[in-house]
Short mmCIF file of C-alpha atoms and ligand atoms in Angstrom, two decimals:
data_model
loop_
_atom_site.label_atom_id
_atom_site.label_comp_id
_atom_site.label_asym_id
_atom_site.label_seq_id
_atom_site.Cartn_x
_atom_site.Cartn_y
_atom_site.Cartn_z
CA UNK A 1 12.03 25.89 7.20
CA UNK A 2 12.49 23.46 10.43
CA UNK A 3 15.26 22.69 12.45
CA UNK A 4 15.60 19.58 14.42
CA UNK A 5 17.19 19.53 18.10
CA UNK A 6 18.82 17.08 19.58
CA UNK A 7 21.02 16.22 22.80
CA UNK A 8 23.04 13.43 22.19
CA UNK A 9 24.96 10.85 24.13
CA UNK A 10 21.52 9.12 25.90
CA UNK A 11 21.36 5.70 25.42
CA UNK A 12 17.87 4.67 23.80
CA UNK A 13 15.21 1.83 24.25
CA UNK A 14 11.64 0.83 24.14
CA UNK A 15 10.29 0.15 20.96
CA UNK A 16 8.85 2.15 17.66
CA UNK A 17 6.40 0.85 15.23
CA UNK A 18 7.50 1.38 11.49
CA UNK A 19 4.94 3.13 8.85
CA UNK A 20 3.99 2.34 5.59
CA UNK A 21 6.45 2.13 2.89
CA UNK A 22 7.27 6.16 1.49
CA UNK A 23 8.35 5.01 -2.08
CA UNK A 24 4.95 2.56 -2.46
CA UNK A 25 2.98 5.39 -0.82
CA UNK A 26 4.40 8.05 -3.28
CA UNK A 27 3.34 5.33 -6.30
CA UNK A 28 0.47 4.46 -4.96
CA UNK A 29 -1.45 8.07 -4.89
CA UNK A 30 -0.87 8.65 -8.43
CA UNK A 31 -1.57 4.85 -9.62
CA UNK A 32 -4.92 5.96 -7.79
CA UNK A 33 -5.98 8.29 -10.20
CA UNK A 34 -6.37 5.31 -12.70
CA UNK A 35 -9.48 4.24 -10.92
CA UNK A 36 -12.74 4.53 -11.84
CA UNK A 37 -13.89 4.44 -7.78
CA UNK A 38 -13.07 5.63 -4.83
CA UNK A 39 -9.73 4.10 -3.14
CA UNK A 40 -8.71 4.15 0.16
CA UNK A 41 -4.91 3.23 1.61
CA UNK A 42 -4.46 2.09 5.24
CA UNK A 43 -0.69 2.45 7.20
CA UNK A 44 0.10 5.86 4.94
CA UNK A 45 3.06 8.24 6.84
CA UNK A 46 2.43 11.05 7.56
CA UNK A 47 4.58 12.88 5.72
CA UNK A 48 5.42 15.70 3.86
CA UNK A 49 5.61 13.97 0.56
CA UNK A 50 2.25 12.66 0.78
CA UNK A 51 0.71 16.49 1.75
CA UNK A 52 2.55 17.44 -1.37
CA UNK A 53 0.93 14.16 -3.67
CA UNK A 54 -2.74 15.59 -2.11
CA UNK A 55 -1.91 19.31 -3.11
CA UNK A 56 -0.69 17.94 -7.05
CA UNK A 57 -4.63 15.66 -6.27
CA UNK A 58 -6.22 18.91 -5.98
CA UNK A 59 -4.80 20.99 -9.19
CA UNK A 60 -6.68 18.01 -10.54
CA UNK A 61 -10.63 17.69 -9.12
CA UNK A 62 -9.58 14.67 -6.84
CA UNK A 63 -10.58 15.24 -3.21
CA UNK A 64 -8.60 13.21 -0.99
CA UNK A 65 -8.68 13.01 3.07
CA UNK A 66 -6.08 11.85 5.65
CA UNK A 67 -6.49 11.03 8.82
CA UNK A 68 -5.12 8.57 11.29
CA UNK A 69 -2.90 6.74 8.36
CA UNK A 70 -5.85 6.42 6.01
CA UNK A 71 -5.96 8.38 3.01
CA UNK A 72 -9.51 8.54 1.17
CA UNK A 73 -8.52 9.38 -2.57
CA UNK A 74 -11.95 10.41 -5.10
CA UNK A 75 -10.64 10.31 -8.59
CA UNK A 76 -14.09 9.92 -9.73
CA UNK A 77 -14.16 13.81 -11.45
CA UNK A 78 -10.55 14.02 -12.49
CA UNK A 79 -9.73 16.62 -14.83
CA UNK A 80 -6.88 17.10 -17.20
CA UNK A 81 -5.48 20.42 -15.67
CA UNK A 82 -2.39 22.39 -14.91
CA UNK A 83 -0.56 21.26 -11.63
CA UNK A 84 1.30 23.34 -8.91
CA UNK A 85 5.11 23.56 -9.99
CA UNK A 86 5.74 23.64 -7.07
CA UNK A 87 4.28 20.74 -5.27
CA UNK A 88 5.57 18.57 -8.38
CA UNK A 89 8.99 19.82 -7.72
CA UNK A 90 9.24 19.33 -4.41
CA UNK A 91 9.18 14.87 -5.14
CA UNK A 92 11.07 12.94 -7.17
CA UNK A 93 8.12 10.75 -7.58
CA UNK A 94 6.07 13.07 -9.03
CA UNK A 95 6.91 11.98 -12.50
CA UNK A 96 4.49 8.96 -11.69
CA UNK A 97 1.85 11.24 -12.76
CA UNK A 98 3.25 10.92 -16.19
CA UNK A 99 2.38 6.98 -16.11
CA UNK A 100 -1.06 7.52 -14.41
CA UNK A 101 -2.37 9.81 -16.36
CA UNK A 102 -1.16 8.91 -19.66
CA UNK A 103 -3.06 5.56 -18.58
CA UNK A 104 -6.02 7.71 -17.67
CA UNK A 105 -6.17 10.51 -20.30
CA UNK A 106 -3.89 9.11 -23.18
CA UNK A 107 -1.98 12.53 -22.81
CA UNK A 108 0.25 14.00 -19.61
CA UNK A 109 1.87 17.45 -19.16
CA UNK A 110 3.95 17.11 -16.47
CA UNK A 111 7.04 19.03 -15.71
CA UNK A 112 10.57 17.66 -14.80
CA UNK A 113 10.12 16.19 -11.47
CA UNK A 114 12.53 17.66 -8.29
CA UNK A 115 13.31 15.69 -5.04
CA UNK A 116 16.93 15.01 -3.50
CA UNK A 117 19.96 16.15 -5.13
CA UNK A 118 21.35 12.94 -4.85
CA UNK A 119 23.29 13.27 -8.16
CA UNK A 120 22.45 12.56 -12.16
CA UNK A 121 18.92 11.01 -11.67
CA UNK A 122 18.16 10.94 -15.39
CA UNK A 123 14.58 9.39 -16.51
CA UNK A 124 15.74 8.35 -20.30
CA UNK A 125 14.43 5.10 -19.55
CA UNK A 126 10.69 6.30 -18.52
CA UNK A 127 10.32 7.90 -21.77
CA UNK A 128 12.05 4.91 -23.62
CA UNK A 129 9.17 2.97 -22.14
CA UNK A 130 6.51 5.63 -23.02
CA UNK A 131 7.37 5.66 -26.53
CA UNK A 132 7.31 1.79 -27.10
CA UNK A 133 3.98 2.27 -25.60
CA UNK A 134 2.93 4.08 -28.59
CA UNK A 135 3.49 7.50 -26.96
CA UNK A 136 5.22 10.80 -28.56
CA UNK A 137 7.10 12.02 -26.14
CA UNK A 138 8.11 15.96 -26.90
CA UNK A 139 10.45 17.52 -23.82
CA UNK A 140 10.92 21.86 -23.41
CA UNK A 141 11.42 24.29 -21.06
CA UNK A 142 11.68 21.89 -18.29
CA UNK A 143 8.13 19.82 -19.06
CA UNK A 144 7.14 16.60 -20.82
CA UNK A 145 4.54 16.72 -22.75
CA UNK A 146 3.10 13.15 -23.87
CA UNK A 147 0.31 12.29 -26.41
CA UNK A 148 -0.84 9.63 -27.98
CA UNK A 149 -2.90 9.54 -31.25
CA UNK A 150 -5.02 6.57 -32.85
CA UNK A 151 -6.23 4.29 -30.95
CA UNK A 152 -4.13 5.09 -27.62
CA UNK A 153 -1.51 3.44 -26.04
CA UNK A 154 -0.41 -0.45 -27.33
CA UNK A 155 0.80 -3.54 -25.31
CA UNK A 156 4.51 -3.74 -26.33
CA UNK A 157 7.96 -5.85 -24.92
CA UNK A 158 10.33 -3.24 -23.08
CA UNK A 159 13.91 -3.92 -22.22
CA UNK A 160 15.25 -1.42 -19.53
CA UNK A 161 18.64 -0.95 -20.33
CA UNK A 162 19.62 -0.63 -16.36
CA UNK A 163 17.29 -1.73 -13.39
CA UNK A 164 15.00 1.23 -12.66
CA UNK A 165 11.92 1.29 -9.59
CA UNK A 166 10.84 4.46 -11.05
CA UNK A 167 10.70 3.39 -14.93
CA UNK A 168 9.23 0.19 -13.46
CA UNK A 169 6.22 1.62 -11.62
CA UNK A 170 6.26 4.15 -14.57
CA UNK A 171 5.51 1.51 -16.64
CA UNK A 172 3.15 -0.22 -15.16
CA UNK A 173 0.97 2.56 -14.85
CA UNK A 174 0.99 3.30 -18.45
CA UNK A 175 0.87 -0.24 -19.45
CA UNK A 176 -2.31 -1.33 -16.86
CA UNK A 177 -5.10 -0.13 -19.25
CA UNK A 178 -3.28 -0.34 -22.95
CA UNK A 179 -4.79 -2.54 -25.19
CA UNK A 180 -2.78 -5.86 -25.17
CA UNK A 181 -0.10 -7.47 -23.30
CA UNK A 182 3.18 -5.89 -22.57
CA UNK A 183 6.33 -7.28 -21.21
CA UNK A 184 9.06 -5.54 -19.29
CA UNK A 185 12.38 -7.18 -19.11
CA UNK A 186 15.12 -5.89 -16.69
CA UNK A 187 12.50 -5.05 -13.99
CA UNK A 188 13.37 -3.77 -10.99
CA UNK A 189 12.28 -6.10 -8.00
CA UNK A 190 11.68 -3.83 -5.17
CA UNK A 191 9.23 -4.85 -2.76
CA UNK A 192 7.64 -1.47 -3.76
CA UNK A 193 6.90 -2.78 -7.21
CA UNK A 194 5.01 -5.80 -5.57
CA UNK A 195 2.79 -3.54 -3.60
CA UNK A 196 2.15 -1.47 -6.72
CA UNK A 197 0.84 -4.22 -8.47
CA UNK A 198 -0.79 -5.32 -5.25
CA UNK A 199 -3.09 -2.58 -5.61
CA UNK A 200 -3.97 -2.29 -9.11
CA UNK A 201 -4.20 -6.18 -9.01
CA UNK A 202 -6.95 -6.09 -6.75
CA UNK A 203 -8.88 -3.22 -8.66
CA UNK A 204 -9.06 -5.77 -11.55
CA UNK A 205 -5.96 -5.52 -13.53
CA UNK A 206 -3.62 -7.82 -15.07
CA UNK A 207 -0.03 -7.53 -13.41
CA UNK A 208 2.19 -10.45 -13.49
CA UNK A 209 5.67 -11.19 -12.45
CA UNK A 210 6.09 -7.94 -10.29
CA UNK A 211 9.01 -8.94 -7.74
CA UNK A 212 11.07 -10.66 -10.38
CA UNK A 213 12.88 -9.09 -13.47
CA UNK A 214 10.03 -9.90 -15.86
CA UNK A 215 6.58 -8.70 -15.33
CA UNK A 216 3.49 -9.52 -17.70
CA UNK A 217 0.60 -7.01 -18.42
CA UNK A 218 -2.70 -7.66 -19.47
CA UNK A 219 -4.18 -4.24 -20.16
CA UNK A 220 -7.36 -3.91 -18.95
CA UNK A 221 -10.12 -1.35 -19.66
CA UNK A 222 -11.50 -0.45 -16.38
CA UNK A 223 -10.13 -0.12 -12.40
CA UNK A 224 -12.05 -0.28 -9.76
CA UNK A 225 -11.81 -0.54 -5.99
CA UNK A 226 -13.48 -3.28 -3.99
CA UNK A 227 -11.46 -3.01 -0.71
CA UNK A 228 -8.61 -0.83 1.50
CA UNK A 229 -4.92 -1.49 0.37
CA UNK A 230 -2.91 -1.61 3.56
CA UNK A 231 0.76 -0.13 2.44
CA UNK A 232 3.42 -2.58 3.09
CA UNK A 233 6.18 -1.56 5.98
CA UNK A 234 8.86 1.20 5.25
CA UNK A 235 12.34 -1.21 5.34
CA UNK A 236 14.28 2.29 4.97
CA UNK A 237 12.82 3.51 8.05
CA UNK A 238 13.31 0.05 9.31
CA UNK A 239 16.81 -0.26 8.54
CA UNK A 240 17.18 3.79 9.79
CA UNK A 241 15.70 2.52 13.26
CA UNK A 242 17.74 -0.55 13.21
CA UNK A 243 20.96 1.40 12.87
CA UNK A 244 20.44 3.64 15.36
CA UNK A 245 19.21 0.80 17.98
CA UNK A 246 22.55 -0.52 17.48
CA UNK A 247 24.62 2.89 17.79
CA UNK A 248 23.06 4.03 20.85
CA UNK A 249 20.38 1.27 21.79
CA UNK A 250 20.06 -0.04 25.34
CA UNK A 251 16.98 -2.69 23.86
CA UNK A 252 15.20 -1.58 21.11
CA UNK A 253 12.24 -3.80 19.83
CA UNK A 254 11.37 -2.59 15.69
CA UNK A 255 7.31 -3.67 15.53
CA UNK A 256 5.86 -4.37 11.77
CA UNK A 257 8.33 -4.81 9.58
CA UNK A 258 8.83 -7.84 7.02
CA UNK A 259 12.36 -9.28 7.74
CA UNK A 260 12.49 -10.77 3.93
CA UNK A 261 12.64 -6.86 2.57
CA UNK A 262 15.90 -6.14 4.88
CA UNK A 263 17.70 -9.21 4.78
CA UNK A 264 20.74 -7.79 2.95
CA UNK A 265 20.91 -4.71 5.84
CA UNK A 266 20.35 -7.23 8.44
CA UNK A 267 23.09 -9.62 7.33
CA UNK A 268 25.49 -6.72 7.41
CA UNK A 269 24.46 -5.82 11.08
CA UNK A 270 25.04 -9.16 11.85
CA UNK A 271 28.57 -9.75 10.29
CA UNK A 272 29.49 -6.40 12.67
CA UNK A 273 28.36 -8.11 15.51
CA UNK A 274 25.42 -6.47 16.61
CA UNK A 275 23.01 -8.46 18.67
CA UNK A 276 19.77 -8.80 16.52
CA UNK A 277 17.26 -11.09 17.19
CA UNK A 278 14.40 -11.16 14.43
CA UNK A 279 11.43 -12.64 14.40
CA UNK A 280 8.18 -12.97 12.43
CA UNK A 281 7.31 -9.37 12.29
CA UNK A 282 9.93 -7.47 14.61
CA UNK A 283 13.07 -7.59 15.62
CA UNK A 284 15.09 -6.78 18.54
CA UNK A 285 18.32 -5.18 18.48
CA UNK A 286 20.12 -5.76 22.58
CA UNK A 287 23.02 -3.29 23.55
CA UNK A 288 25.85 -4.03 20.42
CA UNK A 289 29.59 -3.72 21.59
CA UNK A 290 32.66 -4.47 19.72
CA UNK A 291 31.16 -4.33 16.39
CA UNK A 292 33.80 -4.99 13.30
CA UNK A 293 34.28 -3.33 10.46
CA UNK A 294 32.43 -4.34 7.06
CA UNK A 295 32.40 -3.42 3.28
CA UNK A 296 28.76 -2.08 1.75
CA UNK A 297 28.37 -2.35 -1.53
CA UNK A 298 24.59 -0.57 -2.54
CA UNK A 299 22.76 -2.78 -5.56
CA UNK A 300 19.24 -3.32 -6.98
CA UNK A 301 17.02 -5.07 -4.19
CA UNK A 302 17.52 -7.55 -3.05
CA UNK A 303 20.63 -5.97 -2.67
CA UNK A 304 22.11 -3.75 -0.24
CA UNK A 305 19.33 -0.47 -0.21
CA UNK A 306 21.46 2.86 -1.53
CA UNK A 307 18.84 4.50 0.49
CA UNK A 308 20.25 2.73 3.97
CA UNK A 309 23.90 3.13 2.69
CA UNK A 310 24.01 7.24 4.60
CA UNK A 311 21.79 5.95 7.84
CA UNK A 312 24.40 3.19 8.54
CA UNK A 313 27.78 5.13 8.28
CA UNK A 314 27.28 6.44 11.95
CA UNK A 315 26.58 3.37 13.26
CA UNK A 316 30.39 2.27 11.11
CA UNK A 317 32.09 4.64 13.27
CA UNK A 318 31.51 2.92 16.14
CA UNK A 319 33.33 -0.32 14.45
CA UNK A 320 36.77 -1.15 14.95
CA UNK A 321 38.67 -0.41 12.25
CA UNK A 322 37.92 0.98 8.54
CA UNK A 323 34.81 0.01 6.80
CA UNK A 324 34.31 1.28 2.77
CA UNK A 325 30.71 1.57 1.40
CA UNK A 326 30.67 1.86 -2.69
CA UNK A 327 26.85 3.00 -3.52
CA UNK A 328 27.09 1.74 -6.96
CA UNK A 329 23.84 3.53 -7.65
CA UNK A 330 24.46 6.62 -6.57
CA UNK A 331 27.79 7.27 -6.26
CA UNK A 332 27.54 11.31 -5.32
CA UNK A 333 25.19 10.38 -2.55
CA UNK A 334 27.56 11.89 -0.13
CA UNK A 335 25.75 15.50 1.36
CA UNK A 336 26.58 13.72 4.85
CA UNK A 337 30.26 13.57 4.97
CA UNK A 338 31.21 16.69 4.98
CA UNK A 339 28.08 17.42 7.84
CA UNK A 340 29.56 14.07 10.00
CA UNK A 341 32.54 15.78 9.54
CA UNK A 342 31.70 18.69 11.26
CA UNK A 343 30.34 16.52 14.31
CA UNK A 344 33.76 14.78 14.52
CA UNK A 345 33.75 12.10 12.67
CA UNK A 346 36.17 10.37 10.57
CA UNK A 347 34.75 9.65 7.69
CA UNK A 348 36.01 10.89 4.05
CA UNK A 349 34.45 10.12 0.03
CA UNK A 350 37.60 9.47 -2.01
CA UNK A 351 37.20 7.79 -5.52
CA UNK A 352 33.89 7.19 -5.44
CA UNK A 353 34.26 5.23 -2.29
CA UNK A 354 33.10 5.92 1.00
CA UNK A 355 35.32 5.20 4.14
CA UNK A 356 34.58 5.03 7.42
CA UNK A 357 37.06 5.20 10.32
CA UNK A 358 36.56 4.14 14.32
CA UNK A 359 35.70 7.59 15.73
CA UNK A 360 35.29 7.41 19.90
CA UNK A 361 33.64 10.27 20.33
CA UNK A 362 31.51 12.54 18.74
CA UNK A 363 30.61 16.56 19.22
CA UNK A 364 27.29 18.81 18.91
CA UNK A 365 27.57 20.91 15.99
CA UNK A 366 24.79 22.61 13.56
CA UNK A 367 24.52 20.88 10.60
CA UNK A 368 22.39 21.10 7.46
CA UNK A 369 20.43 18.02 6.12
CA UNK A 370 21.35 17.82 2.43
CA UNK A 371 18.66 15.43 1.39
CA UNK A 372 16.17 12.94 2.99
CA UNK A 373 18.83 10.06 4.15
CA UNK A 374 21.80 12.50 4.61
CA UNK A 375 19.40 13.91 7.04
CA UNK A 376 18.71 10.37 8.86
CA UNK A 377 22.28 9.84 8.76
CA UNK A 378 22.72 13.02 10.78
CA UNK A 379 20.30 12.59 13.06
CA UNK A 380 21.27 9.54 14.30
CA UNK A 381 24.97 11.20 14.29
CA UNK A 382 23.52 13.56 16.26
CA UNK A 383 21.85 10.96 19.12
CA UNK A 384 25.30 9.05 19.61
CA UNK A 385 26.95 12.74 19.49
CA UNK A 386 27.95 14.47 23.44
CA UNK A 387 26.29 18.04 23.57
CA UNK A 388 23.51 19.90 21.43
CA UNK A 389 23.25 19.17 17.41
CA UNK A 390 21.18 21.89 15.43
CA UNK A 391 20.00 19.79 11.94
CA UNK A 392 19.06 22.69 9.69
CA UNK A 393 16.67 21.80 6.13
CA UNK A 394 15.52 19.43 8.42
CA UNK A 395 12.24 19.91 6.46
CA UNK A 396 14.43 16.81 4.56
CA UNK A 397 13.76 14.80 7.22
CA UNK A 398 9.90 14.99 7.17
CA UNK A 399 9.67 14.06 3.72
CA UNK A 400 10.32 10.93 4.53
CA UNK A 401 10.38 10.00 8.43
CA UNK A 402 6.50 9.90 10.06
CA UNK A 403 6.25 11.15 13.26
CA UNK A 404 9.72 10.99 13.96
CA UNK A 405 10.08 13.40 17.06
CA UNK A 406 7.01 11.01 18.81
CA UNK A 407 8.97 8.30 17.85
CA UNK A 408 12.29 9.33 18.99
CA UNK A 409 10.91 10.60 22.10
CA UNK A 410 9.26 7.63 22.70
CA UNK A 411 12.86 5.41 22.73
CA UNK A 412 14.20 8.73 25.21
CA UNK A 413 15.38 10.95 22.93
CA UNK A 414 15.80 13.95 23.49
CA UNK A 415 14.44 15.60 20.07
CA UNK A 416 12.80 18.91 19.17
CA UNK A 417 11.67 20.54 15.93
CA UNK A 418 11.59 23.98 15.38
CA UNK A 419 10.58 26.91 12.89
CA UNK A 420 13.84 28.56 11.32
CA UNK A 421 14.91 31.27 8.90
CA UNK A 422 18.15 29.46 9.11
CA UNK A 423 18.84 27.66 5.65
CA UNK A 424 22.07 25.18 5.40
CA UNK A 425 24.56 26.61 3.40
N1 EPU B 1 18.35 5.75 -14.08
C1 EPU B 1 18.66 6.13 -15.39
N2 EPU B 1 17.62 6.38 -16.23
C2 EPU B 1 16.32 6.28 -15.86
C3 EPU B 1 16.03 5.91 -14.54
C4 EPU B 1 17.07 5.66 -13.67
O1 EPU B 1 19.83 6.23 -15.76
O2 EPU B 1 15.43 6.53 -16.70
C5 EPU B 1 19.46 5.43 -13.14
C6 EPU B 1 19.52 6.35 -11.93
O3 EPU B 1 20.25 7.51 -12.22
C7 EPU B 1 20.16 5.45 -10.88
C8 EPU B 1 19.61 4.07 -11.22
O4 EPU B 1 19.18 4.15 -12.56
O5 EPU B 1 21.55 5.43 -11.02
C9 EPU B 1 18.45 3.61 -10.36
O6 EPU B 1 17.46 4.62 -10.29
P1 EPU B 1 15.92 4.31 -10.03
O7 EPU B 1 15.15 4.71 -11.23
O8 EPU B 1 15.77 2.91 -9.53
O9 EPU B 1 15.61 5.35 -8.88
P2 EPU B 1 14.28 6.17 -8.65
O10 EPU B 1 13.12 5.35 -9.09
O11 EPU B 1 14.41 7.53 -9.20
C10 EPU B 1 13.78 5.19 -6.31
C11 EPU B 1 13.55 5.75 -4.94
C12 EPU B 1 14.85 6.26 -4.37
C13 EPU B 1 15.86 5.14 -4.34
C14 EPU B 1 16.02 4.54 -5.75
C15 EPU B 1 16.92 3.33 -5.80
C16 EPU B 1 11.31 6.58 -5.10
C17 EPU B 1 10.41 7.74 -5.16
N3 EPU B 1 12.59 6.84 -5.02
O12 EPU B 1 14.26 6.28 -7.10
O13 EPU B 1 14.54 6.66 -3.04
O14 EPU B 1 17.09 5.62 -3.89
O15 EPU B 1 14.72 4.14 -6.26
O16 EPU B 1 16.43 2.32 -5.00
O17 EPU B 1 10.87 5.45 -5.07
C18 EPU B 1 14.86 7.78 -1.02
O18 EPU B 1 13.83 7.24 -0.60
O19 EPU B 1 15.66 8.37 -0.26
C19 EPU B 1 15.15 7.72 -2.44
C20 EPU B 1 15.96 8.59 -3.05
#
């Protein structure tokens, strides 16, 4: 396990240069596998995620290399085998592999997918898709198995009975090569879902609609790939970085993101008062002061991002006055109060309701990062905190931050990562 280190209370600046998008790069390896060439990605994080995806690769016979934010990815000798529990358990997103390959192969064994214990994350609607593909869909002892006889999977019109990115992208990876046209209705409209179809649009296939709520398919028989898919910009780390630039910045300049893909997280910055200048592909957050309260409420894109609702409540307690977040998606997304607690802060989940109070100062303490984003939440708890903060599980932080000590350090942080036996309670 890791631990991250960091002494607080130095005001940042500089500027950091924001990776490729985790939850299109975590899409994007297994929609690979659909290929009948070599693909290569360009702006992939380094992360631990994507180790993980290339490790699940393996179990299969598809050699993949990473190196300076390319990843090389040979499906070309894929074979239907047995893959490493524990690599699929470690990511949520593992259950794309159920899409991909059933597109491949027709058939997928995969078992129940793991990631952050962010509450009930159910995946009824995957296999409701699935089956109206044509699919049977048979679930024990913690694995799916899919299978499809006949003539394989079937074009079909899919209403998703609540707006889902993963049943999305799950979707569209079954759908890509089925024989005839398939609509989904209720799509999700992530910018994610645009790069996924990005991709496999360029390899040949047939997506329509992707970044509105209904998206056409044209199945197509074959995928291959012609050139290097450059991953679009991470908005979570964006929006994790823009946060903390306003807590604790000094001038903080945010290179390579898409301003579109945050505009409700920037609108809420800028109804607290925090100086924000944005511009083509950056922005610049100037030393914020007297920032006012606000009320979050998390929602489908393009509505406020669930997964920015935990990295902003620090930045809340340095507004005057109470400000409530409701994260309508995941409403027991809340493994950070009780750690921002610990540091000081007054902050408290009540009725499925977040609130966040003006807190002057806050302490050192050791900590334990619950998940992914209660783990950005802390750390940027623990740069506006006075004194030492110990994160512990911050192995949760790696999943889905690349090269986040370089980056801190670069702004003047003062930020270590160490090997532990400690484990958060
Ligand atoms: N849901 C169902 N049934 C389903 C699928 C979803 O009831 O079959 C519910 C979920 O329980 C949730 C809502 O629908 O209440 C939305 O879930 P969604 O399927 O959109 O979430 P996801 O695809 O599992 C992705 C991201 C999450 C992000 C959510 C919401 C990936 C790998 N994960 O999860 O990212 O919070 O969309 O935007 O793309 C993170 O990066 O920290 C993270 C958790």
């Amino acid at each position: 396990m890791k631990k991250m280190i960091i002494h607080g209370g130095k005001r940042l600046s500089g500027s950091v240069t924001i990776g490729g998008a985790k939850n299109s790069t975590v899409a994007l390896i297994p929609a690979a596998i659909l290929a009948d060439t070599p693909v290569k990605f360009d702006m992939v994080p380094d992360i631990l995620d994507v180790h993980n995806l290339m490790l699940i690769l393996k179990s299969m016979n598809v050699h993949s290399g990473f190196a300076d934010g390319v990843l090389k990815i040979d499906p070309t000798e894929i074979i239907e085998a047995p893959m490493p529990s524990q690599s699929i358990k470690s990511l949520r997103a593992s259950y794309y592999f159920m899409g991909a390959l059933l597109g491949r192969f027709g058939r997928a064994t995969v078992a129940f997918p793991g990631g952050d214990n962010i509450g009930p994350r159910p995946i009824d609607q995957h296999i409701k898709a699935f089956k109206a593909l044509g699919a049977e869909v048979v679930e024990n002892n913690g694995t799916v198995h899919i299978t499809t006889s006949g003539d394989g999977l079937h074009g079909a019109r899919i209403f998703l009975d609540l707006v889902s990115v993963g049943a999305t992208i799950n979707t569209i990876l079954a759908a890509v090569k089925a024989q005839g046209a398939t609509v989904i209705e209720n799509a999700a409209k992530e910018p994610e879902i645009i790069d996924i179809a990005t991709f496999l649009n360029n390899m040949g296939a047939h997506i329509r609609g992707a970044g509105t709520d209904v998206i056409r398919i044209e199945g197509v028989s074959t995928l291959k790939a012609t050139n290097v898919h450059t991953i679009i910009p991470d908005r979570i780390e964006a929006g994790t970085f823009l946060s903390l630039a306003a807590a604790m910045g000094d001038g903080i300049r945010i290179k390579n993101i898409i301003p579109e893909h945050l505009e409700s997280f920037t609108a809420k910055l800028i109804e607290m008062g925090v100086q924000l200048q944005i511009n083509e592909d950056e922005a610049y957050v100037a030393k914020s002061d007297d920032l006012n309260a606000i009320q979050v409420k998390t929602m489908p894109f393009p509505g406020f991002a669930t997964d920015l609702q935990q990295p902003i409540t620090p930045l809340l307690l340095r507004a005057m006055g109470s400000s409530v977040i409701v994260d309508t998606i995941y409403p027991q997304r809340v493994k950070h109060i009780s750690q921002l607690q610990k540091m000081g802060a007054k902050v408290r989940s009540e009725n499925d309701m977040i609130i966040v109070e003006h807190t002057n100062t806050l302490n050192g303490a050791t900590v334990g990062a619950g998940e992914i984003r209660a783990g950005a939440s802390l750390m940027i708890a623990a740069l506006m905190a006075d004194g030492e903060t110990q994160i512990l599980n911050a192995d949760n932080i790696l999943r889905g931050y690349g090269s986040i000590v370089a980056k801190l350090t670069a702004l003047n942080a003062d930020v270590t990562i160490e090997d532990t036996a400690e484990i958060a309670e």
